[in-house]
Structure formats: C-alpha cells, structure tokens
PDB file of C-alpha atoms in Angstrom:
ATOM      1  CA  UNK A 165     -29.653  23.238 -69.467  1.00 68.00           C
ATOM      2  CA  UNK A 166     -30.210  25.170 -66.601  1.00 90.00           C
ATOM      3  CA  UNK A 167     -28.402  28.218 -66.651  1.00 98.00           C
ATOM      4  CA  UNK A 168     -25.836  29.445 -69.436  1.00 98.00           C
ATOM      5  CA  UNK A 169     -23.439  31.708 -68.161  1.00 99.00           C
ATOM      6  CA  UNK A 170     -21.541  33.208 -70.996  1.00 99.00           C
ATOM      7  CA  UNK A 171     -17.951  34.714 -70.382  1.00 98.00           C
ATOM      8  CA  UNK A 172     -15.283  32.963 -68.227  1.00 98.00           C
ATOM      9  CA  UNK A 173     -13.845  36.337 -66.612  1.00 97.00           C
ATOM     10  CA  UNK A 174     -13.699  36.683 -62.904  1.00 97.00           C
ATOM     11  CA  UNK A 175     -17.596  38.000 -63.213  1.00 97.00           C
ATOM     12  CA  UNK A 176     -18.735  34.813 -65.270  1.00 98.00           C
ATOM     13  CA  UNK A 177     -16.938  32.561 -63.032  1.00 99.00           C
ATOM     14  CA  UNK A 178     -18.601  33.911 -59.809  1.00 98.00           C
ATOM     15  CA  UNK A 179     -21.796  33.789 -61.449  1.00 98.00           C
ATOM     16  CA  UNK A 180     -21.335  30.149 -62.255  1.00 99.00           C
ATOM     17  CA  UNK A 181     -20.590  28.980 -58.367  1.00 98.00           C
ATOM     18  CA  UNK A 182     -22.824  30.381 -56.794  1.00 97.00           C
ATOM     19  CA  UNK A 183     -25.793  28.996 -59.757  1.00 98.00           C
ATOM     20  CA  UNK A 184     -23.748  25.577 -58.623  1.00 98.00           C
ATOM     21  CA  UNK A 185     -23.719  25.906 -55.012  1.00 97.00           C
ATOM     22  CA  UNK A 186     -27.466  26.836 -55.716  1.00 96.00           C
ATOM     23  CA  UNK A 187     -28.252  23.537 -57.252  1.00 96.00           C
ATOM     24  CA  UNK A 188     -27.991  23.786 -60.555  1.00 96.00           C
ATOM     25  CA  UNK A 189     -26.424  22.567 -64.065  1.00 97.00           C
ATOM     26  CA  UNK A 190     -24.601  25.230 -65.523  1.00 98.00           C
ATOM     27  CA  UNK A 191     -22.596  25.381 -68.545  1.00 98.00           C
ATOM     28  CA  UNK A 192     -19.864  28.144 -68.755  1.00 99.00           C
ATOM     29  CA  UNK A 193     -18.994  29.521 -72.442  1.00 99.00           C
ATOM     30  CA  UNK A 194     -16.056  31.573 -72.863  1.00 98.00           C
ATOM     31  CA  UNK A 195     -15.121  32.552 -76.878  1.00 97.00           C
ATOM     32  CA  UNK A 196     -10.844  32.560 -76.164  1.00 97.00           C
ATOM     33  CA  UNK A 197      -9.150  29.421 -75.769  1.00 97.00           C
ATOM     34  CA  UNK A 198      -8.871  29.495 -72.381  1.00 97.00           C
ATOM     35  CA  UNK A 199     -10.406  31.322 -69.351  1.00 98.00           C
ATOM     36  CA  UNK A 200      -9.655  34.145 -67.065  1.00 97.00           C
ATOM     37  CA  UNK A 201      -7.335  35.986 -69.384  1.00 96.00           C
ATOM     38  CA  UNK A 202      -7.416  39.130 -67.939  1.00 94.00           C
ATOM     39  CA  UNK A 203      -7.578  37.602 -64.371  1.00 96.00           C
ATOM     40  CA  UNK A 204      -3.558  36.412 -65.456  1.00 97.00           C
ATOM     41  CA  UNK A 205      -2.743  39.921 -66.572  1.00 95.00           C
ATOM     42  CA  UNK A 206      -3.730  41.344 -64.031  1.00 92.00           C
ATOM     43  CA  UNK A 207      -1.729  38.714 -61.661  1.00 93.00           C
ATOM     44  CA  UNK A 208       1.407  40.479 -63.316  1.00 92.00           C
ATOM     45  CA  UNK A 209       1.261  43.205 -61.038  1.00 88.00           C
ATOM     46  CA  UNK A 210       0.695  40.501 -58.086  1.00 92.00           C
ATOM     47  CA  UNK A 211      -3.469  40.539 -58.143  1.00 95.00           C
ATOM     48  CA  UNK A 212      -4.812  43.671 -55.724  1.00 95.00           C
ATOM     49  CA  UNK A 213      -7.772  41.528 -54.564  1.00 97.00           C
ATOM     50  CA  UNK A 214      -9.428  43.936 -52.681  1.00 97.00           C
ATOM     51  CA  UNK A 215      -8.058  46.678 -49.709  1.00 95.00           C
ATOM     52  CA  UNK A 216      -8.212  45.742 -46.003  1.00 95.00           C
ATOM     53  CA  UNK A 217      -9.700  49.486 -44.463  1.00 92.00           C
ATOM     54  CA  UNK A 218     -12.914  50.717 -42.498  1.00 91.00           C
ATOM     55  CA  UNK A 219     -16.204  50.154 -44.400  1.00 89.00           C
ATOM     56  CA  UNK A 220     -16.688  53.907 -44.621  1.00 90.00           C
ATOM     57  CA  UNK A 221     -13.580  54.583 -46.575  1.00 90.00           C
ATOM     58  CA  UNK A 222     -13.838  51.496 -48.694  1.00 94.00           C
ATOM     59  CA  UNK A 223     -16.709  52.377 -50.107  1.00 94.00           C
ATOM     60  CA  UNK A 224     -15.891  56.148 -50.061  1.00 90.00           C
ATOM     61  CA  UNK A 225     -13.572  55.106 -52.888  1.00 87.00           C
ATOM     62  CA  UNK A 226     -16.658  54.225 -55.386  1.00 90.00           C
ATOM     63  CA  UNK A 227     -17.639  57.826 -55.359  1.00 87.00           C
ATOM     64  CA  UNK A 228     -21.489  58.457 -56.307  1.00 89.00           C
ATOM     65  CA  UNK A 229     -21.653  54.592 -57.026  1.00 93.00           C
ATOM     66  CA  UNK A 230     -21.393  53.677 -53.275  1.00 95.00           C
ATOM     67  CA  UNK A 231     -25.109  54.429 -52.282  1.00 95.00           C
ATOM     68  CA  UNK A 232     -26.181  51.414 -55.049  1.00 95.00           C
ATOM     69  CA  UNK A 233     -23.157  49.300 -54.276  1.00 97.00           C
ATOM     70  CA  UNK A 234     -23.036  49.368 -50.131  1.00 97.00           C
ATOM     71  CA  UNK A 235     -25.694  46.331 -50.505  1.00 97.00           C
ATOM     72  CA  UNK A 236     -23.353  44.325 -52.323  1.00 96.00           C
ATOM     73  CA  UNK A 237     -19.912  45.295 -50.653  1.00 96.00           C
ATOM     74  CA  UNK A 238     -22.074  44.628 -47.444  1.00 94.00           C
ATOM     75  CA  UNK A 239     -22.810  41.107 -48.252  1.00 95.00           C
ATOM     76  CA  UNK A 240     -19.432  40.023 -49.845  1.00 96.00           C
ATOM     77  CA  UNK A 241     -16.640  42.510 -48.412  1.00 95.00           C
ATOM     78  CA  UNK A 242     -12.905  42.625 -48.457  1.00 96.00           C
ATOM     79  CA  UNK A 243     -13.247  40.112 -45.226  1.00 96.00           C
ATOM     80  CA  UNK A 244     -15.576  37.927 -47.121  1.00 97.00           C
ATOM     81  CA  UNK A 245     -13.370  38.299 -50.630  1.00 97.00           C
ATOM     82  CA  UNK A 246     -10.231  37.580 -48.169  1.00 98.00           C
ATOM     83  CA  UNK A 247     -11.844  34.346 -46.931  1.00 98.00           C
ATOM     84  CA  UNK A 248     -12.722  33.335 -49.984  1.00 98.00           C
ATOM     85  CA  UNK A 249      -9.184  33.487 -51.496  1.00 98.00           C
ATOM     86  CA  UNK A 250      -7.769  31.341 -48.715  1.00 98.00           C
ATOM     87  CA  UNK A 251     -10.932  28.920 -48.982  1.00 98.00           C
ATOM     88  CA  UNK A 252      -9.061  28.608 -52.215  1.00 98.00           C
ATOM     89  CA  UNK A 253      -5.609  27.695 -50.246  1.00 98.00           C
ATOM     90  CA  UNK A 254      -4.222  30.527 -51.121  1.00 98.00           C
ATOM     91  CA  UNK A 255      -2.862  32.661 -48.518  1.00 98.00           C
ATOM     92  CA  UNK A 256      -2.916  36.355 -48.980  1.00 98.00           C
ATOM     93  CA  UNK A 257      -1.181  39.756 -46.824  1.00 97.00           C
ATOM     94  CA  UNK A 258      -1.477  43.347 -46.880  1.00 96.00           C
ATOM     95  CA  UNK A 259       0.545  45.687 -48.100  1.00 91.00           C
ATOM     96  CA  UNK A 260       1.724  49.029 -46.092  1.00 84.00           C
ATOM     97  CA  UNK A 261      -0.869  50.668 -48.309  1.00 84.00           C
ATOM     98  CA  UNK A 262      -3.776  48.351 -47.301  1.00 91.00           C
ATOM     99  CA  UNK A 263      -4.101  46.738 -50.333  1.00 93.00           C
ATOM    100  CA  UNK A 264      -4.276  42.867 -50.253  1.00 97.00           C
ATOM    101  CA  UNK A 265      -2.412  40.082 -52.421  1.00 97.00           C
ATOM    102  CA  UNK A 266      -2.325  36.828 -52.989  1.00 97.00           C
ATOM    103  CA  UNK A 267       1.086  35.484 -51.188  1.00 97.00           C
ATOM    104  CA  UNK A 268       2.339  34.156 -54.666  1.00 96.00           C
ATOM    105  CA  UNK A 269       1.918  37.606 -56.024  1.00 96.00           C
ATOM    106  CA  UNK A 270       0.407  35.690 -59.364  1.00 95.00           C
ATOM    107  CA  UNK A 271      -3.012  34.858 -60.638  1.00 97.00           C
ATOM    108  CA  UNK A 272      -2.585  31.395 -62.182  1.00 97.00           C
ATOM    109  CA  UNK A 273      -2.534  29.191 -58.607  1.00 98.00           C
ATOM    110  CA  UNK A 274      -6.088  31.120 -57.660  1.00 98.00           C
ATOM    111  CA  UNK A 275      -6.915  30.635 -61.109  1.00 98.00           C
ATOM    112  CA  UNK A 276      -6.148  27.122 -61.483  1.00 98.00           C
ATOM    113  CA  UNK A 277      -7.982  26.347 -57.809  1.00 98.00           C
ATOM    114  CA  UNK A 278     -10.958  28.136 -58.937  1.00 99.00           C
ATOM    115  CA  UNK A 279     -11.255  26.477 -62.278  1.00 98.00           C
ATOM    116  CA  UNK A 280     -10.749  23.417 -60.281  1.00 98.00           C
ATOM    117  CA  UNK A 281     -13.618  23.501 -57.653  1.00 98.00           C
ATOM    118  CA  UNK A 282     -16.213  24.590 -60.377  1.00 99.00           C
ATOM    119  CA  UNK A 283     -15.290  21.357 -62.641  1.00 98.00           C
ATOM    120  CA  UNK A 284     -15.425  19.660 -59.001  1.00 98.00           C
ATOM    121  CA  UNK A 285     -19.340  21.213 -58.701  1.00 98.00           C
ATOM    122  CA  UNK A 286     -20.543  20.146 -62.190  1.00 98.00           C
ATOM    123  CA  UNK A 287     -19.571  23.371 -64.116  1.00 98.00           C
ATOM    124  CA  UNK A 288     -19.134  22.625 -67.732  1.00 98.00           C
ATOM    125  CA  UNK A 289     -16.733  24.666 -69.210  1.00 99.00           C
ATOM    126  CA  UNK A 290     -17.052  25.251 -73.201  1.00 98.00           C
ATOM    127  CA  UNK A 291     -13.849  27.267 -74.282  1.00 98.00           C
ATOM    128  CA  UNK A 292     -13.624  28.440 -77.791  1.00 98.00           C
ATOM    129  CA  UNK A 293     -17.492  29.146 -78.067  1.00 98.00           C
ATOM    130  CA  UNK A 294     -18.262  33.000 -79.580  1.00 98.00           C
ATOM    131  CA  UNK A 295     -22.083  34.067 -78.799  1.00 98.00           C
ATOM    132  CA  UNK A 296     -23.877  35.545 -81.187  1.00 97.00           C
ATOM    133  CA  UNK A 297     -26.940  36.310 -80.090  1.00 96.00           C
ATOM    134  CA  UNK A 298     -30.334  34.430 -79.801  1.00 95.00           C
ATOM    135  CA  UNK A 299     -32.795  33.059 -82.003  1.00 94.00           C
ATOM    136  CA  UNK A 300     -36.292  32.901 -80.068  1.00 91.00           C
ATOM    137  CA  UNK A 301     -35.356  30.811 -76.753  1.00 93.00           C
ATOM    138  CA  UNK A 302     -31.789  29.759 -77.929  1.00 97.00           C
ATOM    139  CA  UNK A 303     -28.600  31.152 -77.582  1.00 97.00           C
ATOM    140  CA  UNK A 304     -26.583  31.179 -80.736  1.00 98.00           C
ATOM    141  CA  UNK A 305     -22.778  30.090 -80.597  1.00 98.00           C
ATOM    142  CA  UNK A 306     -19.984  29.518 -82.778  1.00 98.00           C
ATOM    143  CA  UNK A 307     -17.859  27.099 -81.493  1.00 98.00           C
ATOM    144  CA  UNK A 308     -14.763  24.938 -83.062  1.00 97.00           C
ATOM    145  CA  UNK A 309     -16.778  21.619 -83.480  1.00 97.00           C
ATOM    146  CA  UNK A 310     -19.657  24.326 -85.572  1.00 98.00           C
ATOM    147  CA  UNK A 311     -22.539  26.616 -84.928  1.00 98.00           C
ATOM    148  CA  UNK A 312     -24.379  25.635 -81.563  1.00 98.00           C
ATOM    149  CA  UNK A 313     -28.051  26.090 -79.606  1.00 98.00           C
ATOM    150  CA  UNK A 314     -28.129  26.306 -76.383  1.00 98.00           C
ATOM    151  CA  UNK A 315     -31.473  26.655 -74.470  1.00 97.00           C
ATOM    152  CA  UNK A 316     -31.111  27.503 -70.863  1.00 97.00           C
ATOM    153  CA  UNK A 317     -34.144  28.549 -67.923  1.00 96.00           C
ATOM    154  CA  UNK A 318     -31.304  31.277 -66.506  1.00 96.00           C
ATOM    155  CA  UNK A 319     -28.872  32.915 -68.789  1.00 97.00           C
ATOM    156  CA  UNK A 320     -26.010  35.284 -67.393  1.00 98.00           C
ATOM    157  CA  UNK A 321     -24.100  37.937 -69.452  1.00 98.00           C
ATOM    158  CA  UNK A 322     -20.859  38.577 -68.001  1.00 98.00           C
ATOM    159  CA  UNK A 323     -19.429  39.756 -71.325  1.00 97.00           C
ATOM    160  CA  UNK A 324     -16.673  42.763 -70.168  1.00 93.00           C
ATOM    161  CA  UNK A 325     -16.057  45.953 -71.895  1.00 94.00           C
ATOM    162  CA  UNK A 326     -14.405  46.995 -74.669  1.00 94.00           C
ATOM    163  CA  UNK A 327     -10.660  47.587 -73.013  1.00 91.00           C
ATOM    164  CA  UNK A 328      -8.355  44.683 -74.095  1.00 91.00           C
ATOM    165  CA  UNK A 329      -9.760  42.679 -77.068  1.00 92.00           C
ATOM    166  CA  UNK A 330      -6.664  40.197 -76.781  1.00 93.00           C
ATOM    167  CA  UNK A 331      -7.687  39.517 -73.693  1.00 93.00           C
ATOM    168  CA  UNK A 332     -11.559  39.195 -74.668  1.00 93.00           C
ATOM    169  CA  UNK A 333     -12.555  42.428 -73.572  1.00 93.00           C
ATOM    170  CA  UNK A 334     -13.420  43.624 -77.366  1.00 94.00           C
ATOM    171  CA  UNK A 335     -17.079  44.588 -76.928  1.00 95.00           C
ATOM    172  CA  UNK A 336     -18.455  42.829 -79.511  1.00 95.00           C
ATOM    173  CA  UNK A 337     -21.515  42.063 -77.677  1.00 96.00           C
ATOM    174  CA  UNK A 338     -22.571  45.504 -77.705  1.00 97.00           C
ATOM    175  CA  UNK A 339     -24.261  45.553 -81.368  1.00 96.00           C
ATOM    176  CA  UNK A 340     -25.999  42.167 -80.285  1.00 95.00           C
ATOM    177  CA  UNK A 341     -27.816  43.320 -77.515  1.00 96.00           C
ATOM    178  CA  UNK A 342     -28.314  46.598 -79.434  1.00 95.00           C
ATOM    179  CA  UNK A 343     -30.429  44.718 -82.153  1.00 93.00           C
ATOM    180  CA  UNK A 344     -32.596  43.618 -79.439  1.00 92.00           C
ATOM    181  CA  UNK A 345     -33.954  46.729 -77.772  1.00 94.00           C
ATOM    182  CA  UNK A 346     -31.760  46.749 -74.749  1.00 96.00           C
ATOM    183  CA  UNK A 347     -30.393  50.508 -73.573  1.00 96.00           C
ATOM    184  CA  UNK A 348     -26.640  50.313 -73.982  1.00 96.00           C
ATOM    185  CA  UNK A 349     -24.415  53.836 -72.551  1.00 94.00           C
ATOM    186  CA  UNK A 350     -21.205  54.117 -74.376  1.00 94.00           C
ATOM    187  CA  UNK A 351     -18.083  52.268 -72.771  1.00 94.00           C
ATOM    188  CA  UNK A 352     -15.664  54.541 -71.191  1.00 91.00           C
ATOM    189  CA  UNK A 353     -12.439  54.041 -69.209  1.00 87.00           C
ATOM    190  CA  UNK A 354     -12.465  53.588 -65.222  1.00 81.00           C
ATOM    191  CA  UNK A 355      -9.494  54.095 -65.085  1.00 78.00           C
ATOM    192  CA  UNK A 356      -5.931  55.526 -67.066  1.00 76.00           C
ATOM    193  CA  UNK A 357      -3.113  56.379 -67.978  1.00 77.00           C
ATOM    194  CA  UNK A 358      -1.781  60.522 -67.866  1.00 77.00           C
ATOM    195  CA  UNK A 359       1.562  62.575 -68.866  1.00 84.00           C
ATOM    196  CA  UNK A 360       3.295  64.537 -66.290  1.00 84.00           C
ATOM    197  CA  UNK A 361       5.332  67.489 -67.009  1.00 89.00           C
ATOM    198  CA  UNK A 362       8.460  66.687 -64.380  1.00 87.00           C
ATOM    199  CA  UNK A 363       9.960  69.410 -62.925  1.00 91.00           C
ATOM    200  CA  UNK A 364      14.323  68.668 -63.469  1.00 90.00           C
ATOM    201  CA  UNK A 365      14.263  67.554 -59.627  1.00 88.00           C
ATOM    202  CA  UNK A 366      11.901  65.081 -60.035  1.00 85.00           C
ATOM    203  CA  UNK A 367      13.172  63.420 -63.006  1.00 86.00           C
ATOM    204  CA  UNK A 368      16.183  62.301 -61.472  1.00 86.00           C
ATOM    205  CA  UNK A 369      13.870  59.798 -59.493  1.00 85.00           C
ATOM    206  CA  UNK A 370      12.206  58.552 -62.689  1.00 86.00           C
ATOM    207  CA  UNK A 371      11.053  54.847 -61.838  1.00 86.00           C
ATOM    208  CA  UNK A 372      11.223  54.986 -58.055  1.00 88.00           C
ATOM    209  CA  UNK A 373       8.411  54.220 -55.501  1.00 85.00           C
ATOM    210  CA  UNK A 374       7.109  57.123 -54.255  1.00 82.00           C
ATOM    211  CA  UNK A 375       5.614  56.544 -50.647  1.00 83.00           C
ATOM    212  CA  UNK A 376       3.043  58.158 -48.279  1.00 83.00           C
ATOM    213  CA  UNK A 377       1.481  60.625 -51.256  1.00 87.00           C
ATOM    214  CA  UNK A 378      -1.858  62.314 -51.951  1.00 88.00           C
ATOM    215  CA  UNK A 379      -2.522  62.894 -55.655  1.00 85.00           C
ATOM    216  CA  UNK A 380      -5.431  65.300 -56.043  1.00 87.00           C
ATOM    217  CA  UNK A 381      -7.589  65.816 -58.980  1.00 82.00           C
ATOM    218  CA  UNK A 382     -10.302  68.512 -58.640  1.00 84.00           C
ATOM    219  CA  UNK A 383     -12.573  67.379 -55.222  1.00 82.00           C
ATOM    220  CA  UNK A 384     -10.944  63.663 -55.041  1.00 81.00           C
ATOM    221  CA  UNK A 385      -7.814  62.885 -52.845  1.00 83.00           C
ATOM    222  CA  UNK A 386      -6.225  59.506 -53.044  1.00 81.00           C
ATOM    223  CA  UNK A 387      -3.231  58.441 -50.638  1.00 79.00           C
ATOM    224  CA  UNK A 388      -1.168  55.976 -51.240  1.00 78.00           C
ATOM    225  CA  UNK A 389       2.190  55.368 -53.648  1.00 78.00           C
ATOM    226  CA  UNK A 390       3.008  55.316 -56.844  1.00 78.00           C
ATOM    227  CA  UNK A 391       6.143  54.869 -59.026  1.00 77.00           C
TER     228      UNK A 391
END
C-alpha cells in the first residue's frame, strides 16, 4: 500500500484526495462504523465552512497561531474552501455575519459527494478498523473480520482530540504514540461553553438572537451575534 491514512474526519479525508489526486493508492481507516461523524454534527447547526472577510482579519482571528498558519490559509483560503464546496455541487451563501454555509444548511449532501469522489479516485475506505499502534514497519488494526497489518511507504495520522468520544474524538491514540517517544502537550478545549449572570432585563430575552454585538474577554474583541 501506498499511503495509510488513518481517521475518516474532515482532516483524514483531505489528506486522502489530495495523496489520490497525487497518484497514489491509499487506503482510508476509520475505527466507527461510518465516517465523518463529527462532520454531521456539526451540519446540525448548518456547517460554518469558513467566513468570507479580508485576509488580514481572517487570520487575525487565529491569534498568535496566524504567523505559522498564513502559509496554509494562503494556499487554500475561504475562496479556495468556497470553490471547493461547490466543486462538490453544493452551493453555499453568506450570512449577514460573514460566515459561509452550505445552501442545504446540512452536512450529509457534502458528505455523501465527498465520500463519493474519493471511492471515484481509488480511495479504499476500511470502516470499523481501530489502530493500535505499529509493530516494526506495520500498522496494527483491529478490525471486524480480526486483527490486521498494514504496511504503507506514507502513513497519515489524522486521529482528533479527545472532545466527543461518540463521535470518535476519544483520544485514545494519545498513549500509543506516547509509548513511542513522540512529545505529546495535553489536549485542551478551543473552544466552550460559559454561565452568565443575567441582569432581570436581559432575561426576558432568554433564547433570542442577539445582533451586531462585541463580546470582549481581556485584549480579544469578537463581533458578531449570538443567542
């Protein structure tokens, strides 16, 4: 095999087409049943693909991490991630806030297309196969038919965090790369959740969009909405 590219996320999947467009054989493994999992949940809340504003301020969003990212964002944008969505045949818009959807507001037709052109460029999906690790040269699965060896020139770990393990996201992978030398930090959020003591005037509008606001914590202001 040519390249392995282990977890079927949104990262994994990317990582196989462009080894395919590249030329070669790639199998995909993903441990859950199916793929993209956390691709559908997010697709509950319509799928923010990516936000349609000046460079400057698009990457002014990633904070420190811009300097190390600009390279990438550079090369594959929110024009670029925008074109690629409708290369997919599905049409996207932006919101009054910038941000940009998929017009069917859902995950499972980009999915499904997606899924669809990598079978169509020789992709072999594997669902249901767990890594575990290597032994010398050979990646180390379980899988539903038994235990499996793959040996592959390129591998790719697109494995998540540790946020949703439903989902996939359990960080299992962690202890595995652990055992072989590699420098791990400790997962933390990007992102959460936080209380709000209301004052009695702003309680009555519990649930309703709130439009054209700046939320400020310490040096950071964000504009946008929020409910």
């Amino acid at each position: 095999m040519a390249a392995l590219v282990v977890g079927a996320g949104p990262a994994g999947l990317m990582a196989a087409e462009m080894l395919a467009a590249a030329g070669h054989a790639v199998l995909l493994a993903e441990a859950k049943p199916s793929v993209g999992r956390k691709l559908l949940m997010a697709g509950k809340s319509g799928l923010n693909l990516t936000k349609a504003e000046p460079a400057e301020r698009f990457l002014a969003a990633y904070g420190e991490a811009a300097a190390w990212l600009a390279p990438m964002i550079g090369a594959f944008g929110p024009e670029q991630v925008q074109d690629w969505t409708r290369g997919l045949g599905q049409a996207v818009f932006t919101g009054s806030t910038g941000r940009v959807f998929p017009a069917a507001m859902k995950a499972s037709p980009l999915l499904r297309a997606w899924a669809g052109r990598l079978a169509g460029a020789g992709v072999a999906f594997r669902t249901g196969w767990r890594w575990q690790g290597w032994d010398r040269d050979a990646a180390l699965f379980t899988t539903p038919g038994g235990p499996v060896r793959v040996v592959a020139a390129v591998s790719v770990l697109a494995l998540g965090g540790a946020s949703w393990a439903r989902l996939g996201a359990d960080g299992a992978w962690a202890p595995l790369l652990a055992a072989e030398g590699v420098g791990l930090a400790p997962f933390r959020p990007a992102n959460m959740g936080f209380r709000v003591d209301w004052s009695a005037p702003m309680q009555r509008h519990f649930g309703t969009p709130v439009k054209g606001a700046a939320l400020r914590a310490g040096g950071v202001v964000s504009r946008g909405e929020f409910v």
